[in-house]
PDB file of N, CA and C in Angstrom:
ATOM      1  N   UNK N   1     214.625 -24.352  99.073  1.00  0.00           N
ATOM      2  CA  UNK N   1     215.924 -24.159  98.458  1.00  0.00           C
ATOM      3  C   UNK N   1     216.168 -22.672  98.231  1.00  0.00           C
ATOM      4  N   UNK N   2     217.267 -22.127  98.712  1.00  0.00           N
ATOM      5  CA  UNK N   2     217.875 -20.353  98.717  1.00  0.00           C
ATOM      6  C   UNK N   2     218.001 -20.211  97.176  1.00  0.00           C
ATOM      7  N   UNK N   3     218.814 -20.822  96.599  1.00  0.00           N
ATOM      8  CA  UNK N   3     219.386 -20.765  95.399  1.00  0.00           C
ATOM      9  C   UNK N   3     218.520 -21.023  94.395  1.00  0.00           C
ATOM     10  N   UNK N   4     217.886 -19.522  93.380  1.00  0.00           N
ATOM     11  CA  UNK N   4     217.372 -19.935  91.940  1.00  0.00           C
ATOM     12  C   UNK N   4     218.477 -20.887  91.503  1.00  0.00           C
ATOM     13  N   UNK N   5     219.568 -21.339  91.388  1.00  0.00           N
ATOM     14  CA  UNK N   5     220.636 -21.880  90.187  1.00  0.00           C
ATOM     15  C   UNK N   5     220.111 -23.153  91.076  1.00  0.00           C
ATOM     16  N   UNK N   6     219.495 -23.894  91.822  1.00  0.00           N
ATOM     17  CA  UNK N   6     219.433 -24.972  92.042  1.00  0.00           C
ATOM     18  C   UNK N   6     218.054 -25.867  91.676  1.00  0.00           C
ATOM     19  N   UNK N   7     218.432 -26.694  90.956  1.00  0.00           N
ATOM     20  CA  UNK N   7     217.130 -27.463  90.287  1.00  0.00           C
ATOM     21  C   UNK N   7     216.436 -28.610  91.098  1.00  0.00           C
ATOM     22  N   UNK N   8     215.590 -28.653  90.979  1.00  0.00           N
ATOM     23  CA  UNK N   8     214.775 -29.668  92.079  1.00  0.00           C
ATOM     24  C   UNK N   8     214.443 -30.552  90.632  1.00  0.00           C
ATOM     25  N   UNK N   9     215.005 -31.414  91.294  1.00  0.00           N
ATOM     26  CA  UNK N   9     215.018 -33.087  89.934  1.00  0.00           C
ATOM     27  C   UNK N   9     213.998 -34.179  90.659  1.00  0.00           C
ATOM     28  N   UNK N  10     213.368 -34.662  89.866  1.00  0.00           N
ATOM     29  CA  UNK N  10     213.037 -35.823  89.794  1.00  0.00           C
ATOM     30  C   UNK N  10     212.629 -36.728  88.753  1.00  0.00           C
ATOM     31  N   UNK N  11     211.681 -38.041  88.957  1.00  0.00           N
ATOM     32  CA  UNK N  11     212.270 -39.273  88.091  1.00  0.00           C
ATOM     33  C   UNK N  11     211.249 -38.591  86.866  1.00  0.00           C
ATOM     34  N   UNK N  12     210.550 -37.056  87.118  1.00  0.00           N
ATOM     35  CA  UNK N  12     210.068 -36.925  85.411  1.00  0.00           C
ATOM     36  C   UNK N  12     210.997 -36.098  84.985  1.00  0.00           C
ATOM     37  N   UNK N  13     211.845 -35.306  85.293  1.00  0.00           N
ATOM     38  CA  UNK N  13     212.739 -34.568  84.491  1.00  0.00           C
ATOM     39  C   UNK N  13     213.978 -34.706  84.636  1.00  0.00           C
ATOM     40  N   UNK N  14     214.439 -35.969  85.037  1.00  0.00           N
ATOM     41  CA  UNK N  14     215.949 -36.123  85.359  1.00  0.00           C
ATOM     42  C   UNK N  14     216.219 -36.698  83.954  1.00  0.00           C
ATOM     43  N   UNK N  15     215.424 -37.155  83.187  1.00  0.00           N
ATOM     44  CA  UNK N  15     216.809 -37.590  81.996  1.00  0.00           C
ATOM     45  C   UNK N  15     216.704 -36.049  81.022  1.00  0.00           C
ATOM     46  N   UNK N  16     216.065 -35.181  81.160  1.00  0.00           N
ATOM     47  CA  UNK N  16     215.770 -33.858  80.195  1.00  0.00           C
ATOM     48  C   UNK N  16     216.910 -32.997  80.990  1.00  0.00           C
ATOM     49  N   UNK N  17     216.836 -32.983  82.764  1.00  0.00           N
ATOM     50  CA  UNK N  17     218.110 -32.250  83.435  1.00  0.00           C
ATOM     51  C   UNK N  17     218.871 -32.249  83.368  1.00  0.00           C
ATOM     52  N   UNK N  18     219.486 -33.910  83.428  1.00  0.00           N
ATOM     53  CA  UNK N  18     220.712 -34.665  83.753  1.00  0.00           C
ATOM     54  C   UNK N  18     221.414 -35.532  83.026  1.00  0.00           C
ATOM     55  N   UNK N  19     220.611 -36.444  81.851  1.00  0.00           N
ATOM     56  CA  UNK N  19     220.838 -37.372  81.865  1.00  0.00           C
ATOM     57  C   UNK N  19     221.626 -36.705  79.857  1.00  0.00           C
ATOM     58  N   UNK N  20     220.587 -35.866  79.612  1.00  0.00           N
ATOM     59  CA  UNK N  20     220.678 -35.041  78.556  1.00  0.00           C
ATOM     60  C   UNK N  20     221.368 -34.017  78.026  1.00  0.00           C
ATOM     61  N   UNK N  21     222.057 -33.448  79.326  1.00  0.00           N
ATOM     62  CA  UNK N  21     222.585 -32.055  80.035  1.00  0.00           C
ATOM     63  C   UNK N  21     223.774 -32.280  79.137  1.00  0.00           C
ATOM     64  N   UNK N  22     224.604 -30.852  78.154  1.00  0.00           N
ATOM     65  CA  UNK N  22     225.301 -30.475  77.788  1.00  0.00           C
ATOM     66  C   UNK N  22     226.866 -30.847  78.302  1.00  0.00           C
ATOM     67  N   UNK N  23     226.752 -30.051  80.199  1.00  0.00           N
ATOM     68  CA  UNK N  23     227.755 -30.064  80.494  1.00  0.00           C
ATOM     69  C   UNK N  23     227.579 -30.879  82.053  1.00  0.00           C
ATOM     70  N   UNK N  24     228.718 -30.745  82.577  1.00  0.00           N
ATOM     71  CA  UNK N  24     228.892 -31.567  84.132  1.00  0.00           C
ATOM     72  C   UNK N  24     227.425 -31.010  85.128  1.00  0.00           C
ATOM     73  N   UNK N  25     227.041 -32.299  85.761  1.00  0.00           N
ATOM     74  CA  UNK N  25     225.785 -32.085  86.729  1.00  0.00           C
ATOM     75  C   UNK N  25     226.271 -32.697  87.906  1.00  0.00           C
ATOM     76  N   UNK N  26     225.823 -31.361  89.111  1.00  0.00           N
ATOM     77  CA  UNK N  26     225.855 -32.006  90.290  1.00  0.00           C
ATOM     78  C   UNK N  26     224.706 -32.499  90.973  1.00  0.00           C
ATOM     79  N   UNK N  27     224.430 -33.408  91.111  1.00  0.00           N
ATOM     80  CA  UNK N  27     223.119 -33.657  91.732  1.00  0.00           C
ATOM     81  C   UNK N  27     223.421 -34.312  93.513  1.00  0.00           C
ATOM     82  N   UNK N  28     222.594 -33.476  94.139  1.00  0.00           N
ATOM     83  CA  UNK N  28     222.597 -34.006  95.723  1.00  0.00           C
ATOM     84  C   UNK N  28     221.231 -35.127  95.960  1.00  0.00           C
ATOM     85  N   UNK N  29     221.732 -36.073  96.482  1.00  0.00           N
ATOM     86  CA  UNK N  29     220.186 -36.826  96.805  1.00  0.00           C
ATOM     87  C   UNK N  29     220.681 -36.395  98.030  1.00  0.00           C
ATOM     88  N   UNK N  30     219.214 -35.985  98.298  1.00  0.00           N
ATOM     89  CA  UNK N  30     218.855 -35.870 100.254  1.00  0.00           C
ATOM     90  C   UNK N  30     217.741 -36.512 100.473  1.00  0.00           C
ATOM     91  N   UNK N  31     217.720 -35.835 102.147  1.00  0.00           N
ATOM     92  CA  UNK N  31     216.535 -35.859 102.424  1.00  0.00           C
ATOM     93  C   UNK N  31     215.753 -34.868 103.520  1.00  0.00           C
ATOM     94  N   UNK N  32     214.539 -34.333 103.795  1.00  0.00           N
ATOM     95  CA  UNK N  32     213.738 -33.693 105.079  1.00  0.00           C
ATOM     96  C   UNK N  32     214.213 -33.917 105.932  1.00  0.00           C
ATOM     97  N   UNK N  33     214.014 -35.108 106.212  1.00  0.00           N
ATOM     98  CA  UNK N  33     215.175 -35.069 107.786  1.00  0.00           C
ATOM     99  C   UNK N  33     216.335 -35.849 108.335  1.00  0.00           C
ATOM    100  N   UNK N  34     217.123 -35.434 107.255  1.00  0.00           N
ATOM    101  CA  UNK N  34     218.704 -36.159 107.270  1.00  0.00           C
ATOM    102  C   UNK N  34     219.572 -34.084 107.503  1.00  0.00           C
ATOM    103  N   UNK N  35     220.191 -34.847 109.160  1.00  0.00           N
ATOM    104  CA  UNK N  35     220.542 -33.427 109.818  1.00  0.00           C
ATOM    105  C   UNK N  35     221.818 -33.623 108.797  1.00  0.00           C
ATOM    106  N   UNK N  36     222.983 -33.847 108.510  1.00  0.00           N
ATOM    107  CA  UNK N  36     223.696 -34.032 107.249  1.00  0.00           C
ATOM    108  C   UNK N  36     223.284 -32.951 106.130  1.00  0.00           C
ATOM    109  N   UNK N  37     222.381 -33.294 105.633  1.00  0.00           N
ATOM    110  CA  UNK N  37     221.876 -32.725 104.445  1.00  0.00           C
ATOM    111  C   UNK N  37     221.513 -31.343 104.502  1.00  0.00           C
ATOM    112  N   UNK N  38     221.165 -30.853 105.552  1.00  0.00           N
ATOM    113  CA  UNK N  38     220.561 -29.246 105.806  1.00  0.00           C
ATOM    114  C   UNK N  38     221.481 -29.460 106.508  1.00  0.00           C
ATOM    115  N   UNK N  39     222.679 -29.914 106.725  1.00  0.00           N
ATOM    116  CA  UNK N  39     223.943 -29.138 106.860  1.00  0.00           C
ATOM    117  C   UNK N  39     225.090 -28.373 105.478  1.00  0.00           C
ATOM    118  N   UNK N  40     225.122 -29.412 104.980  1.00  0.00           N
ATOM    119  CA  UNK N  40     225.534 -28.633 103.694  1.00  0.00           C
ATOM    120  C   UNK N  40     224.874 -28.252 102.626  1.00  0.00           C
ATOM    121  N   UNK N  41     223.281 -27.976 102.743  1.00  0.00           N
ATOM    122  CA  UNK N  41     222.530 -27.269 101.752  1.00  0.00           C
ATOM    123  C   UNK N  41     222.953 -25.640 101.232  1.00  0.00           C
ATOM    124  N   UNK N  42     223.462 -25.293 102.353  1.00  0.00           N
ATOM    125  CA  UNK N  42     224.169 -23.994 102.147  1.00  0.00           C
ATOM    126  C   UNK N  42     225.139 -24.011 101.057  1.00  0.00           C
ATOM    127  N   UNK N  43     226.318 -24.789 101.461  1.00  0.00           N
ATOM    128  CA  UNK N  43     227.282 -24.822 100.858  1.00  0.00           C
ATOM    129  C   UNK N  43     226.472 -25.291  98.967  1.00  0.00           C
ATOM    130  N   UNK N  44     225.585 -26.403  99.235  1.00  0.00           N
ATOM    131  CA  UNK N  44     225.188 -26.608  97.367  1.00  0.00           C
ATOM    132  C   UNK N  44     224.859 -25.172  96.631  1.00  0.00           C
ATOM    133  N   UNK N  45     224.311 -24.443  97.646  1.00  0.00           N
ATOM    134  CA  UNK N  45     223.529 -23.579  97.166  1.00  0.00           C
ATOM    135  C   UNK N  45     225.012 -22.536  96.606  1.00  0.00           C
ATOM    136  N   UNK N  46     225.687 -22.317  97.386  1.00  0.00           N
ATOM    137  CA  UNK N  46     227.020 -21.459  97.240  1.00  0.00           C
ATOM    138  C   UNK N  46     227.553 -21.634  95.525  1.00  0.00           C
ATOM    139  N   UNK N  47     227.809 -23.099  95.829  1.00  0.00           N
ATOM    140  CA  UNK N  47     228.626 -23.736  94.567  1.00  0.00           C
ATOM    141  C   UNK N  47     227.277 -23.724  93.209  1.00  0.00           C
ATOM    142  N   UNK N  48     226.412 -23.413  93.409  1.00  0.00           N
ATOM    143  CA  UNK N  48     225.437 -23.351  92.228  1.00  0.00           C
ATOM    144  C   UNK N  48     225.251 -22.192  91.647  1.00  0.00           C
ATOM    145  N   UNK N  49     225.564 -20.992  92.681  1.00  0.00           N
ATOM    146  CA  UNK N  49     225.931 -19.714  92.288  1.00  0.00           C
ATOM    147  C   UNK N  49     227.436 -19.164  91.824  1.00  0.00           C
ATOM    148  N   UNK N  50     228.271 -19.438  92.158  1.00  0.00           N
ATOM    149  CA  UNK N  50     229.782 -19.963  91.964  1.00  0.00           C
ATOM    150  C   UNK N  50     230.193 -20.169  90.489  1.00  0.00           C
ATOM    151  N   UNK N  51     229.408 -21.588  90.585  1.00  0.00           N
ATOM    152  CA  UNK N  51     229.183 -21.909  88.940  1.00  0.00           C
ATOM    153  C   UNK N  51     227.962 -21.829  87.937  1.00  0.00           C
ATOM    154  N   UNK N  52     227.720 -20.818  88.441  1.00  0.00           N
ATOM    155  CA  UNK N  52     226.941 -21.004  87.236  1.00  0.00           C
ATOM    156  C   UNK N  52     227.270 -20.877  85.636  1.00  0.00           C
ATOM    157  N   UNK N  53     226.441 -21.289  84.954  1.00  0.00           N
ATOM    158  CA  UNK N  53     226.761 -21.494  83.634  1.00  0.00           C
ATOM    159  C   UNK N  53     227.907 -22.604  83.300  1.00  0.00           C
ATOM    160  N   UNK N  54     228.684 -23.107  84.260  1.00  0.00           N
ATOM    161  CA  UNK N  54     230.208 -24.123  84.043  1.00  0.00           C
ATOM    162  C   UNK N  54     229.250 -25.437  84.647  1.00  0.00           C
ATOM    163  N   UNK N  55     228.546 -25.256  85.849  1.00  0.00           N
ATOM    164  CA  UNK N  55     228.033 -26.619  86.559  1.00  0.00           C
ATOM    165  C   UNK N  55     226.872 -26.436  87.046  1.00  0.00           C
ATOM    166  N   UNK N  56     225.641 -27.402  86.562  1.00  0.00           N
ATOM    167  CA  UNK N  56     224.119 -27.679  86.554  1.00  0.00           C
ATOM    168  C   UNK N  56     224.192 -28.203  87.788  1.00  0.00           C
ATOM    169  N   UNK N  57     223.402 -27.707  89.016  1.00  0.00           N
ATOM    170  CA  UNK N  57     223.173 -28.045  90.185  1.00  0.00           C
ATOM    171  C   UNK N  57     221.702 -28.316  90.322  1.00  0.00           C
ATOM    172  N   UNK N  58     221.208 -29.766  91.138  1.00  0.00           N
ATOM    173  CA  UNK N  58     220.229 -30.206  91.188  1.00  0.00           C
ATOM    174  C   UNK N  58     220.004 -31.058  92.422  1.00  0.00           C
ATOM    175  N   UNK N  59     219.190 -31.268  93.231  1.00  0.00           N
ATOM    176  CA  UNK N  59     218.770 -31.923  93.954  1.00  0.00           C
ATOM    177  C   UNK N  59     217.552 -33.103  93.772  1.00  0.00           C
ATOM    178  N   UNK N  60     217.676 -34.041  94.570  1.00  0.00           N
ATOM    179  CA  UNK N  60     216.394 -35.398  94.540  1.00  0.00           C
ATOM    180  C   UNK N  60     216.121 -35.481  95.701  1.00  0.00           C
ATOM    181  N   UNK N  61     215.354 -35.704  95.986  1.00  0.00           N
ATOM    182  CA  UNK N  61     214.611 -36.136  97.629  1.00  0.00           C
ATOM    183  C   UNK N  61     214.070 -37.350  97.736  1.00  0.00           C
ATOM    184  N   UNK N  62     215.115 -38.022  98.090  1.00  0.00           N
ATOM    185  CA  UNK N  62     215.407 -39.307  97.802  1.00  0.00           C
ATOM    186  C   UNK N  62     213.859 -40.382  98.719  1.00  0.00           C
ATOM    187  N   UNK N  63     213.020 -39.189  99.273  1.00  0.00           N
ATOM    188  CA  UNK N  63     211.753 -39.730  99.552  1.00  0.00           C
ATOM    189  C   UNK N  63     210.525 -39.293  98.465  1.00  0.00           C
ATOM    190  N   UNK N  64     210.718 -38.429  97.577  1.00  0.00           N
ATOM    191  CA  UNK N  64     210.023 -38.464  96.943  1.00  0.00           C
ATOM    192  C   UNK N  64     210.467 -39.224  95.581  1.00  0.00           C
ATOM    193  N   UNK N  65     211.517 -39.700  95.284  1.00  0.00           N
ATOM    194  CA  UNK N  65     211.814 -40.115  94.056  1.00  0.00           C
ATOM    195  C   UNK N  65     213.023 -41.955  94.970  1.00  0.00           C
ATOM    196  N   UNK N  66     212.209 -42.438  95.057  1.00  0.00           N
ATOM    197  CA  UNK N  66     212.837 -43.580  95.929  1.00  0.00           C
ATOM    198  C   UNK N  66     213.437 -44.688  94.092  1.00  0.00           C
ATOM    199  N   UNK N  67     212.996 -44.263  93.038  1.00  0.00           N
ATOM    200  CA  UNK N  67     212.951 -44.852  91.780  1.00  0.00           C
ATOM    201  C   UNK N  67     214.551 -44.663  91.557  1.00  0.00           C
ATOM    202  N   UNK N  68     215.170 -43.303  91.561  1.00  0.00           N
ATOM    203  CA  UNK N  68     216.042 -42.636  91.018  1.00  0.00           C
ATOM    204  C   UNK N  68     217.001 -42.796  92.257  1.00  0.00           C
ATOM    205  N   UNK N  69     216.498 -42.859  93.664  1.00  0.00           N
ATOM    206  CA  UNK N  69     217.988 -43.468  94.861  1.00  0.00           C
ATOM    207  C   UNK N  69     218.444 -45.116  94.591  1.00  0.00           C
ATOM    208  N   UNK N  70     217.416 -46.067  93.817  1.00  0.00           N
ATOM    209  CA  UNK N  70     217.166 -47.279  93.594  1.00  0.00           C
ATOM    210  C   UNK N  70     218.521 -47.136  92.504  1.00  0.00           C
ATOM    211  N   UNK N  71     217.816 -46.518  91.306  1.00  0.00           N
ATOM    212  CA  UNK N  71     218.750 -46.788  90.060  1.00  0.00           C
ATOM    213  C   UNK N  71     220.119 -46.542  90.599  1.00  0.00           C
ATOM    214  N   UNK N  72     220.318 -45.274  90.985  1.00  0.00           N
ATOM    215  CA  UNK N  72     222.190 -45.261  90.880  1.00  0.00           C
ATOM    216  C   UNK N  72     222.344 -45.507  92.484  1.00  0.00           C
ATOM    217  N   UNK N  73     221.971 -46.529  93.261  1.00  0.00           N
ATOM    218  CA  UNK N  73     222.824 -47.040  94.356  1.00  0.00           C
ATOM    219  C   UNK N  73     222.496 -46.199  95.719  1.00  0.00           C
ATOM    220  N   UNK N  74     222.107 -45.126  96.056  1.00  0.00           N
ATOM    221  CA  UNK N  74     222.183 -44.453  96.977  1.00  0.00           C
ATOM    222  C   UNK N  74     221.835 -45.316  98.314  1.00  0.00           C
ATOM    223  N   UNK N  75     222.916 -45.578  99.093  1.00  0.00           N
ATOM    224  CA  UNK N  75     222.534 -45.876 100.465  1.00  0.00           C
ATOM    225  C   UNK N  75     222.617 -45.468 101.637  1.00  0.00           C
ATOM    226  N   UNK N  76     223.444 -44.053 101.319  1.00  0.00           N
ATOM    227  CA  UNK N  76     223.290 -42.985 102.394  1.00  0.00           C
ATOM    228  C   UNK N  76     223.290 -41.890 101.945  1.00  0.00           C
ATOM    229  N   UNK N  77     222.917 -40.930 102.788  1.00  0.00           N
ATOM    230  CA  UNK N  77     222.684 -39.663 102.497  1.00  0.00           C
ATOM    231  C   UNK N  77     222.997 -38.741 103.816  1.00  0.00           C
ATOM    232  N   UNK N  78     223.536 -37.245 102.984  1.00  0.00           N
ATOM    233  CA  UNK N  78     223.620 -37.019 101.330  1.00  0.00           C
ATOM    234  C   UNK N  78     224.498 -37.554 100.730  1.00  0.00           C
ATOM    235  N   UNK N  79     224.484 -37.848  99.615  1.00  0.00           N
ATOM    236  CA  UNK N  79     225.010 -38.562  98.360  1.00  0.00           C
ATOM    237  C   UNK N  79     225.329 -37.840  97.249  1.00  0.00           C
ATOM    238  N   UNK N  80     226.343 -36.936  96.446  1.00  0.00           N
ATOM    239  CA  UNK N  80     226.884 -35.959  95.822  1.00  0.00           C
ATOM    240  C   UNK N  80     227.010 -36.880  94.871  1.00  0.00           C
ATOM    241  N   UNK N  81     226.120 -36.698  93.501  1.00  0.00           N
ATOM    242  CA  UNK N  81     227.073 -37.170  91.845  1.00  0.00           C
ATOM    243  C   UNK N  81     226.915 -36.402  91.014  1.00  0.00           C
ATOM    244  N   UNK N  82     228.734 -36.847  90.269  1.00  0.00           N
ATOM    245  CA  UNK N  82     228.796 -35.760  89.681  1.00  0.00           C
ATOM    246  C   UNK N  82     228.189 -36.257  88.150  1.00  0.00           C
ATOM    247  N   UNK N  83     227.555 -36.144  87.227  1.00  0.00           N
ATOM    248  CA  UNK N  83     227.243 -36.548  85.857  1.00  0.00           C
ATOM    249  C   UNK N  83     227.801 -35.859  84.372  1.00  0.00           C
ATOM    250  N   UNK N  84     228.319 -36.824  83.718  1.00  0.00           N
ATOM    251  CA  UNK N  84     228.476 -35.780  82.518  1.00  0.00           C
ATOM    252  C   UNK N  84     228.654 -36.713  81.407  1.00  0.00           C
ATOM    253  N   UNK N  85     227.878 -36.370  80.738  1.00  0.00           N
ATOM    254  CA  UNK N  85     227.645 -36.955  79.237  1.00  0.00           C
ATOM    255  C   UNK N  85     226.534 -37.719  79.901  1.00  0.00           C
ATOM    256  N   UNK N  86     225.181 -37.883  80.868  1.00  0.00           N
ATOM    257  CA  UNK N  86     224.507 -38.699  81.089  1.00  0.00           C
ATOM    258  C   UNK N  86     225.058 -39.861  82.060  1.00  0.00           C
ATOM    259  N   UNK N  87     226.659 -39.833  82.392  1.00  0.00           N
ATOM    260  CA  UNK N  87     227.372 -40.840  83.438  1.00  0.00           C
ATOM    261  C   UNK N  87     227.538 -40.326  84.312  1.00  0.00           C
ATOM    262  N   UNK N  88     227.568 -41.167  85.938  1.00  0.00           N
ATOM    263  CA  UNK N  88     228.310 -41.051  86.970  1.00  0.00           C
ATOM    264  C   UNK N  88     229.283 -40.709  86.470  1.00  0.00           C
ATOM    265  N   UNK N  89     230.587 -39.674  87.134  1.00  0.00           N
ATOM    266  CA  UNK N  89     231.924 -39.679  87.151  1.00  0.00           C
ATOM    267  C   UNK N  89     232.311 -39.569  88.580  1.00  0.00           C
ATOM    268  N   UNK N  90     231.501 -39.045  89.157  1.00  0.00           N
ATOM    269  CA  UNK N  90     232.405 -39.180  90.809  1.00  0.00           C
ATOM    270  C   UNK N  90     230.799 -39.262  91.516  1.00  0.00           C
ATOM    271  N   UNK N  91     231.462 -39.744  92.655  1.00  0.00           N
ATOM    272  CA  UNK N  91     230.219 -40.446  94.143  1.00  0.00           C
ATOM    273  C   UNK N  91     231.127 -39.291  95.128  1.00  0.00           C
ATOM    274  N   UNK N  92     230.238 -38.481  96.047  1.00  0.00           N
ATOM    275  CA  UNK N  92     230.913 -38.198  97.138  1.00  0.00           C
ATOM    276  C   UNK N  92     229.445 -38.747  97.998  1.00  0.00           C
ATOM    277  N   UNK N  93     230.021 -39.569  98.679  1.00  0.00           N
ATOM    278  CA  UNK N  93     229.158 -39.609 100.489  1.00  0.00           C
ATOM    279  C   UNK N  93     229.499 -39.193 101.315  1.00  0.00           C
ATOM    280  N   UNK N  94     228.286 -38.540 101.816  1.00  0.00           N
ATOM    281  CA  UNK N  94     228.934 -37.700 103.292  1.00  0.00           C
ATOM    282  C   UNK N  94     228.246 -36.180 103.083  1.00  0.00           C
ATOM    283  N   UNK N  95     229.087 -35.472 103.531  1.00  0.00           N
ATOM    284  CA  UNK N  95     229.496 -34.206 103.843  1.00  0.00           C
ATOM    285  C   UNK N  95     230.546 -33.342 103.902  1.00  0.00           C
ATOM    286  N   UNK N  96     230.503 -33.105 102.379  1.00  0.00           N
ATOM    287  CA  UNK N  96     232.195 -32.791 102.655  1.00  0.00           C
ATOM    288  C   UNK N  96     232.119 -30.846 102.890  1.00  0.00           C
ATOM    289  N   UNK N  97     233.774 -30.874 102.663  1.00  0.00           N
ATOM    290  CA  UNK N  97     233.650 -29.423 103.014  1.00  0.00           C
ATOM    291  C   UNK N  97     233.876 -28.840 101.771  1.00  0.00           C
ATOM    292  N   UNK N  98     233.661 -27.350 101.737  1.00  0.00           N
ATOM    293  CA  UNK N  98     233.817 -26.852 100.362  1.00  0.00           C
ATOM    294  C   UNK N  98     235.086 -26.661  99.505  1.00  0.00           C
ATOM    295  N   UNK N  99     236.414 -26.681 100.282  1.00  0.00           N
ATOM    296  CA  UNK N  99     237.653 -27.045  99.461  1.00  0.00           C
ATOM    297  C   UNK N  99     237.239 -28.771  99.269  1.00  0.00           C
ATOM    298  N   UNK N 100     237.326 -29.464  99.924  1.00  0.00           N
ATOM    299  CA  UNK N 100     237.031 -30.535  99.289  1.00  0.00           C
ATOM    300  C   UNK N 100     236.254 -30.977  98.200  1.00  0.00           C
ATOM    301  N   UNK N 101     234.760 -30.297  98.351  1.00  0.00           N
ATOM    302  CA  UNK N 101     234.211 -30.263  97.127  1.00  0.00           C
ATOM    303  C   UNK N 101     234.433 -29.334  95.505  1.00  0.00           C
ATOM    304  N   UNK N 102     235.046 -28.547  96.076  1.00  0.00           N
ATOM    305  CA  UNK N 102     235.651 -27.662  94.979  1.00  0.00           C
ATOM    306  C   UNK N 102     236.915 -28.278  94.181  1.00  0.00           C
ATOM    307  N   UNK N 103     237.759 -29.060  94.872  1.00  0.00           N
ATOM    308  CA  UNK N 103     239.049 -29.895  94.038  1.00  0.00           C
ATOM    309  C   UNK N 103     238.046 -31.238  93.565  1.00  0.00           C
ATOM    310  N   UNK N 104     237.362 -31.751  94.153  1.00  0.00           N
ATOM    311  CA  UNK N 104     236.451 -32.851  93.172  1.00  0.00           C
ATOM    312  C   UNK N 104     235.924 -32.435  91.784  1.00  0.00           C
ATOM    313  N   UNK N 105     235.280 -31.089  91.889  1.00  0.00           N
ATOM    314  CA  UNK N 105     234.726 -30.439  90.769  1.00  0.00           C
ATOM    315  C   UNK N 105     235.497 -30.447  89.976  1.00  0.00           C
ATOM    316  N   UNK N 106     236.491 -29.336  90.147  1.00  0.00           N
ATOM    317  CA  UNK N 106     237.572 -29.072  89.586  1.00  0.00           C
ATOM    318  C   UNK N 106     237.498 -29.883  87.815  1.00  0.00           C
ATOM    319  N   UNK N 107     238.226 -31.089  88.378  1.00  0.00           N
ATOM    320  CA  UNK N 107     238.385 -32.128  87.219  1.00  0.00           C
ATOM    321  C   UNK N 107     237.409 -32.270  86.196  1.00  0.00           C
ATOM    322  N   UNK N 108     235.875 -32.235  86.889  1.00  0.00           N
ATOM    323  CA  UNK N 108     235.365 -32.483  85.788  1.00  0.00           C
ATOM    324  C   UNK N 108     234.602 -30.710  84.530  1.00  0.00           C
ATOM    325  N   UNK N 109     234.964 -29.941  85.624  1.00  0.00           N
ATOM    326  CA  UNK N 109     234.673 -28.363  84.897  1.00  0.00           C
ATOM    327  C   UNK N 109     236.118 -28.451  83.786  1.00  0.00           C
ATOM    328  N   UNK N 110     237.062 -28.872  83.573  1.00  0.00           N
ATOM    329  CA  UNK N 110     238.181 -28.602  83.536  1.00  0.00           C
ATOM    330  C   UNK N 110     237.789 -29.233  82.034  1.00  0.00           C
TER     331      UNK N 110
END
């Protein structure tokens, strides 16, 4: 991962990261070799520097933490959620682009 502002989560520190977290969390589940995912790793990394201090950026590797793709649903990847107050508020699947992901944010920085 390029980006210090990006947190590498899993099922021991995701409720202290995420679940606990002050303000809005983005968390990416990926994976090693989902070509998808190290396609827009760049772009997470962008938006974690971007926002910092407004939005907690984090990643799961949805092969090392198969507990935490189980709990909230993940059936493809990458898988973008956004969390706040400890809830889902938005699902993006896919790959989106960075105006796209930036008007999703939006709402919940706001």
């Amino acid at each position: 991962m390029a980006s210090q502002h990006v947190l590498t989560i899993s099922s021991a520190n995701f409720d202290q990261e995420v679940a606990k977290a002050t303000g809005p969390v983005l968390v990416d589940f990926w994976a090693e070799w989902c070509g998808p995912c190290k396609m827009i790793s760049p772009l997470i990394d962008e938006i974690a520097e971007e926002k910092a201090g407004k939005l907690k950026v984090g990643k799961v590797n949805v092969d090392d933490n198969q507990d935490l793709a189980m709990k909230f649903g993940i059936r493809a990847i990458p898988t973008l959620l956004v969390f706040k107050g400890g809830q889902v508020k938005e699902t993006i699947v896919g790959a989106p682009g960075k105006k796209d992901l930036e008007k999703k944010l939006a709402a919940h920085l706001a």
